PDB file of C-alpha atoms in Angstrom:
ATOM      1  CA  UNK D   1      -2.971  -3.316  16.988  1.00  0.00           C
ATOM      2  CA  UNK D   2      -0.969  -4.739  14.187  1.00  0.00           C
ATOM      3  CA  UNK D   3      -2.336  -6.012  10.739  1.00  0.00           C
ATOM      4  CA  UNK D   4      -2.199  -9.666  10.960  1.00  0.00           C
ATOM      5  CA  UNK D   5      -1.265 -11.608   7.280  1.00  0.00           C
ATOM      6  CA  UNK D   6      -1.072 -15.626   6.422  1.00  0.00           C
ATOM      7  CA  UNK D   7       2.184 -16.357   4.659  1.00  0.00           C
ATOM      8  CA  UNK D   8       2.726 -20.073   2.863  1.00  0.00           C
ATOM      9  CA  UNK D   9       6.359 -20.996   3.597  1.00  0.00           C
ATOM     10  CA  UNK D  10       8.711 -22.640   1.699  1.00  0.00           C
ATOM     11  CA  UNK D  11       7.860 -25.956   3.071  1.00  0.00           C
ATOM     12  CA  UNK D  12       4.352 -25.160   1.652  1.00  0.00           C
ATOM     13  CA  UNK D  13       2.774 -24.263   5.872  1.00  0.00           C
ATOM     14  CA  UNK D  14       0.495 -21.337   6.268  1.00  0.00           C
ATOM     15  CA  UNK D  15       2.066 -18.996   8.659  1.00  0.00           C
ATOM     16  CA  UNK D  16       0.038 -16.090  11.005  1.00  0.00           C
ATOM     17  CA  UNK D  17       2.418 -12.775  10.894  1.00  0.00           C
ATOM     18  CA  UNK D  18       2.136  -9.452  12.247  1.00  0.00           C
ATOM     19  CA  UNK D  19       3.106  -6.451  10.051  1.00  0.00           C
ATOM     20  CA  UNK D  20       5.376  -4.906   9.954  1.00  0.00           C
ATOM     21  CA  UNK D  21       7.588  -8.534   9.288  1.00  0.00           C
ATOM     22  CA  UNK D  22      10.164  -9.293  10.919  1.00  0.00           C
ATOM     23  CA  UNK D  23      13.885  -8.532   8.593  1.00  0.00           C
ATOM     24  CA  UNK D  24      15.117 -12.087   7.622  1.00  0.00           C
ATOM     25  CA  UNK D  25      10.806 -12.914   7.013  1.00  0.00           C
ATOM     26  CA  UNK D  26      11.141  -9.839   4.653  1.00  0.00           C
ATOM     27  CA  UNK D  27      13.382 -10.533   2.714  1.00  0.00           C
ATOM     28  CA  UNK D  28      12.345 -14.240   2.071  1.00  0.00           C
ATOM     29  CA  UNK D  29       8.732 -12.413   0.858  1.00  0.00           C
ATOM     30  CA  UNK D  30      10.335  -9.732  -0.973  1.00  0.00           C
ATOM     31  CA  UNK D  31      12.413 -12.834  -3.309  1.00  0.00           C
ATOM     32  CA  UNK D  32       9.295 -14.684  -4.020  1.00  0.00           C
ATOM     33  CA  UNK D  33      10.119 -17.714  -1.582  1.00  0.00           C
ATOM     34  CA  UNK D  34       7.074 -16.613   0.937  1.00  0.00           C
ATOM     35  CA  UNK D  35       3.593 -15.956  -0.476  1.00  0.00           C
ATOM     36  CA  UNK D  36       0.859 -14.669   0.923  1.00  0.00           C
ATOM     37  CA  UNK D  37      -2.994 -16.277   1.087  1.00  0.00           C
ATOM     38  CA  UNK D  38      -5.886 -16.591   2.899  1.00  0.00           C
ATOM     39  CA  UNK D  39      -5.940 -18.003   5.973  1.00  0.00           C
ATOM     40  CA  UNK D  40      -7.175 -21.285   4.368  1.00  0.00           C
ATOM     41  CA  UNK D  41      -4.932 -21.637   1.856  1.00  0.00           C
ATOM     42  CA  UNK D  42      -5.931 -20.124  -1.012  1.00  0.00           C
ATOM     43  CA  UNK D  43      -4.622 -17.335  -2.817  1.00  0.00           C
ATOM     44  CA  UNK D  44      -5.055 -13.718  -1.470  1.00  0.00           C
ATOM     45  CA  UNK D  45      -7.327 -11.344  -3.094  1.00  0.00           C
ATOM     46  CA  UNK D  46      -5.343  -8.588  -1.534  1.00  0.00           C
ATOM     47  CA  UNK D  47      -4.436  -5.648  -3.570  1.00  0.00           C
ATOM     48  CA  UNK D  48      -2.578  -3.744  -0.981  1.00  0.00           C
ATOM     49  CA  UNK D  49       1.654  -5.028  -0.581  1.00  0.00           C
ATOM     50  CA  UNK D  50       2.759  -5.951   2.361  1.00  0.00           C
ATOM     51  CA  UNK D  51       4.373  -3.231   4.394  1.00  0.00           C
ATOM     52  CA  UNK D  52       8.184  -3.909   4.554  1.00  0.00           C
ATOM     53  CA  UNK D  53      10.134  -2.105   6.933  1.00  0.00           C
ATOM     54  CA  UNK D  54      12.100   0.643   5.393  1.00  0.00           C
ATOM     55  CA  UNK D  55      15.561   1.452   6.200  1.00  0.00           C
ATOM     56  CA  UNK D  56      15.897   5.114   4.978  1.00  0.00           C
ATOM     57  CA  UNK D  57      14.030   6.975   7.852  1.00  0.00           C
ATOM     58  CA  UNK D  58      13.719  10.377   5.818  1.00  0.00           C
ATOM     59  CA  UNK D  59      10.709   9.920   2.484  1.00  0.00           C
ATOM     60  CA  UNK D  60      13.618  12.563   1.233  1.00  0.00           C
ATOM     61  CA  UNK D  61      16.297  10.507   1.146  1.00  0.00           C
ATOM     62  CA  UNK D  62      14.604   7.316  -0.565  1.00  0.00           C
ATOM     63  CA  UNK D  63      15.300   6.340  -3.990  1.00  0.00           C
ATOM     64  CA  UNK D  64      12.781   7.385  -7.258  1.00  0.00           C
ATOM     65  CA  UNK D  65      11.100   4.335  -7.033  1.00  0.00           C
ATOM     66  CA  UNK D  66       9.817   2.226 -10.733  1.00  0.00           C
ATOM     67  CA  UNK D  67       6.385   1.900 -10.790  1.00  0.00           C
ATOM     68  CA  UNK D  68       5.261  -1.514 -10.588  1.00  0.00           C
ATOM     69  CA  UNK D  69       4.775  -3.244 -14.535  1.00  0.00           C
ATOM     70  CA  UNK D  70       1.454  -4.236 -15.825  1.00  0.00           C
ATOM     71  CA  UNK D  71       0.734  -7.644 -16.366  1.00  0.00           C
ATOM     72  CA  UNK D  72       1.429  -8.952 -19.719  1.00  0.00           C
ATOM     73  CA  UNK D  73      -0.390 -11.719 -21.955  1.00  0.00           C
ATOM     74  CA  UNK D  74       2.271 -14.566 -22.999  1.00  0.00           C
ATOM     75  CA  UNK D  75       5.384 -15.502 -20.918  1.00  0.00           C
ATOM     76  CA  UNK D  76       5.645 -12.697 -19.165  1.00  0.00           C
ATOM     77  CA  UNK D  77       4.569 -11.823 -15.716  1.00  0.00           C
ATOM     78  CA  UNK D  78       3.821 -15.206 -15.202  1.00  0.00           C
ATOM     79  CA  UNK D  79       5.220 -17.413 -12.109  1.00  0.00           C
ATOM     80  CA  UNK D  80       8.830 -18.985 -11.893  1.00  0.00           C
ATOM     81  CA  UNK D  81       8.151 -22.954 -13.277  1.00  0.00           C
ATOM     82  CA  UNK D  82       9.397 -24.339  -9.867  1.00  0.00           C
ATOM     83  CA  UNK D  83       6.533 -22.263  -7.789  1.00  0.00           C
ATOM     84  CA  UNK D  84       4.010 -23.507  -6.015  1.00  0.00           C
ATOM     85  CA  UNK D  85       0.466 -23.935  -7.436  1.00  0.00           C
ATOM     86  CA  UNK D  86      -0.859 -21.157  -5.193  1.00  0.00           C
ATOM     87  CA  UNK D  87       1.347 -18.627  -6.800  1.00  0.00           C
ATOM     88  CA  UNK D  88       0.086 -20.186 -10.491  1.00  0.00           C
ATOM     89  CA  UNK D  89      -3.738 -20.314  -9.452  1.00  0.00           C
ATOM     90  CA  UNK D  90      -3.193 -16.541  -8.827  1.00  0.00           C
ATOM     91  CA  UNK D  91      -1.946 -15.926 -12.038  1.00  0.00           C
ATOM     92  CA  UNK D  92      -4.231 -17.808 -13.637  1.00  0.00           C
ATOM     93  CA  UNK D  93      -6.924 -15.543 -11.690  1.00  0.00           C
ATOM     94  CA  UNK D  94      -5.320 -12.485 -12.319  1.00  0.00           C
ATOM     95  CA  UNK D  95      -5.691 -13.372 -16.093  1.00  0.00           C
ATOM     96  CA  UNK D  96      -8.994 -13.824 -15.673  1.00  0.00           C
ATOM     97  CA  UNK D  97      -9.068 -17.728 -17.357  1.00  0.00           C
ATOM     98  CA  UNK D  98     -10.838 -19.404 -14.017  1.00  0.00           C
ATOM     99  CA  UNK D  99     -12.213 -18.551 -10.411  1.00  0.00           C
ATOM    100  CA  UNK D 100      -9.878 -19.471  -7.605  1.00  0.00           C
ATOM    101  CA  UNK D 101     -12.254 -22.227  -6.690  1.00  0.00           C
ATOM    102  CA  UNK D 102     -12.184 -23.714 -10.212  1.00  0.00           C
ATOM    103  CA  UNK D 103      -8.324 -22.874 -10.341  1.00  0.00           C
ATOM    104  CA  UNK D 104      -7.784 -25.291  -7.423  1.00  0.00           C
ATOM    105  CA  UNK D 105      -9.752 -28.340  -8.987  1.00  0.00           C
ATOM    106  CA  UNK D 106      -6.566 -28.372 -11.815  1.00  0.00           C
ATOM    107  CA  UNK D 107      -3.044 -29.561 -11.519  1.00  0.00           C
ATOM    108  CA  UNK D 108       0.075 -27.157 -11.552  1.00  0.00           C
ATOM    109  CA  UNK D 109       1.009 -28.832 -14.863  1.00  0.00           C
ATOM    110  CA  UNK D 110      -2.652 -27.719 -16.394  1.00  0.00           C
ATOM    111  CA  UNK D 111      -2.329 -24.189 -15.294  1.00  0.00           C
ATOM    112  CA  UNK D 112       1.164 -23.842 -16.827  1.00  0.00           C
ATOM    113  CA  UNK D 113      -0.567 -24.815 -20.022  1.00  0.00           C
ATOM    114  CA  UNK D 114      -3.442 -22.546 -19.588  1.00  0.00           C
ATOM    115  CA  UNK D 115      -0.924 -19.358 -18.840  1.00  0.00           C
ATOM    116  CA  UNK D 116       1.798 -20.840 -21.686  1.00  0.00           C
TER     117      UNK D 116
END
């Protein structure tokens, strides 16, 4: 049976997917316009990516791969200014500044301030 995740779309819906996603879903996650919650809403807690299917077949063959950057304090690692307020209640979380449940009683505007 596949893992089932909730995406928010662009349009700001909460989407059921199976994993592994679908190619054009993929690559709408992979450039930030897809994120992925809860099934209610709120921001996931997940620490495990979401499998994306991989074109090169042979683990030989695949690129060295970056590891993934720390999160920094300041402007850094922080969410684009035009994404949603899920995206900046996780960051805000991440940071450790609020719970997700106090996170959501705030505007977007006041969590910009709290990460700026």
């Amino acid at each position: 049976m596949a893992e089932t995740i909730h995406l928010r779309g662009e349009g700001g819906a909460i989407f059921e997917m199976d994993l592994p996603l679908p190619e054009g879903i993929a690559e709408r996650y992979e450039r930030g316009l897809l994120v992925r919650v809860d099934p209610d809403g709120a921001p996931t807690q997940h620490a495990a990516p979401v499998a994306v299917p991989d074109p090169v077949a042979d683990p030989d063959e695949r690129p060295n791969e970056d590891p993934v950057p720390e999160p920094v304090s300041g402007g850094q690692n922080r969410p684009a200014l035009n994404a949603p307020k899920a995206e900046w209640i996780a960051c805000v979380v991440a940071r450790g500044l609020l719970s997700a449940e106090d996170a959501e009683n705030y505007t977007k505007a006041d969590l910009i301030d709290m990460v700026s």
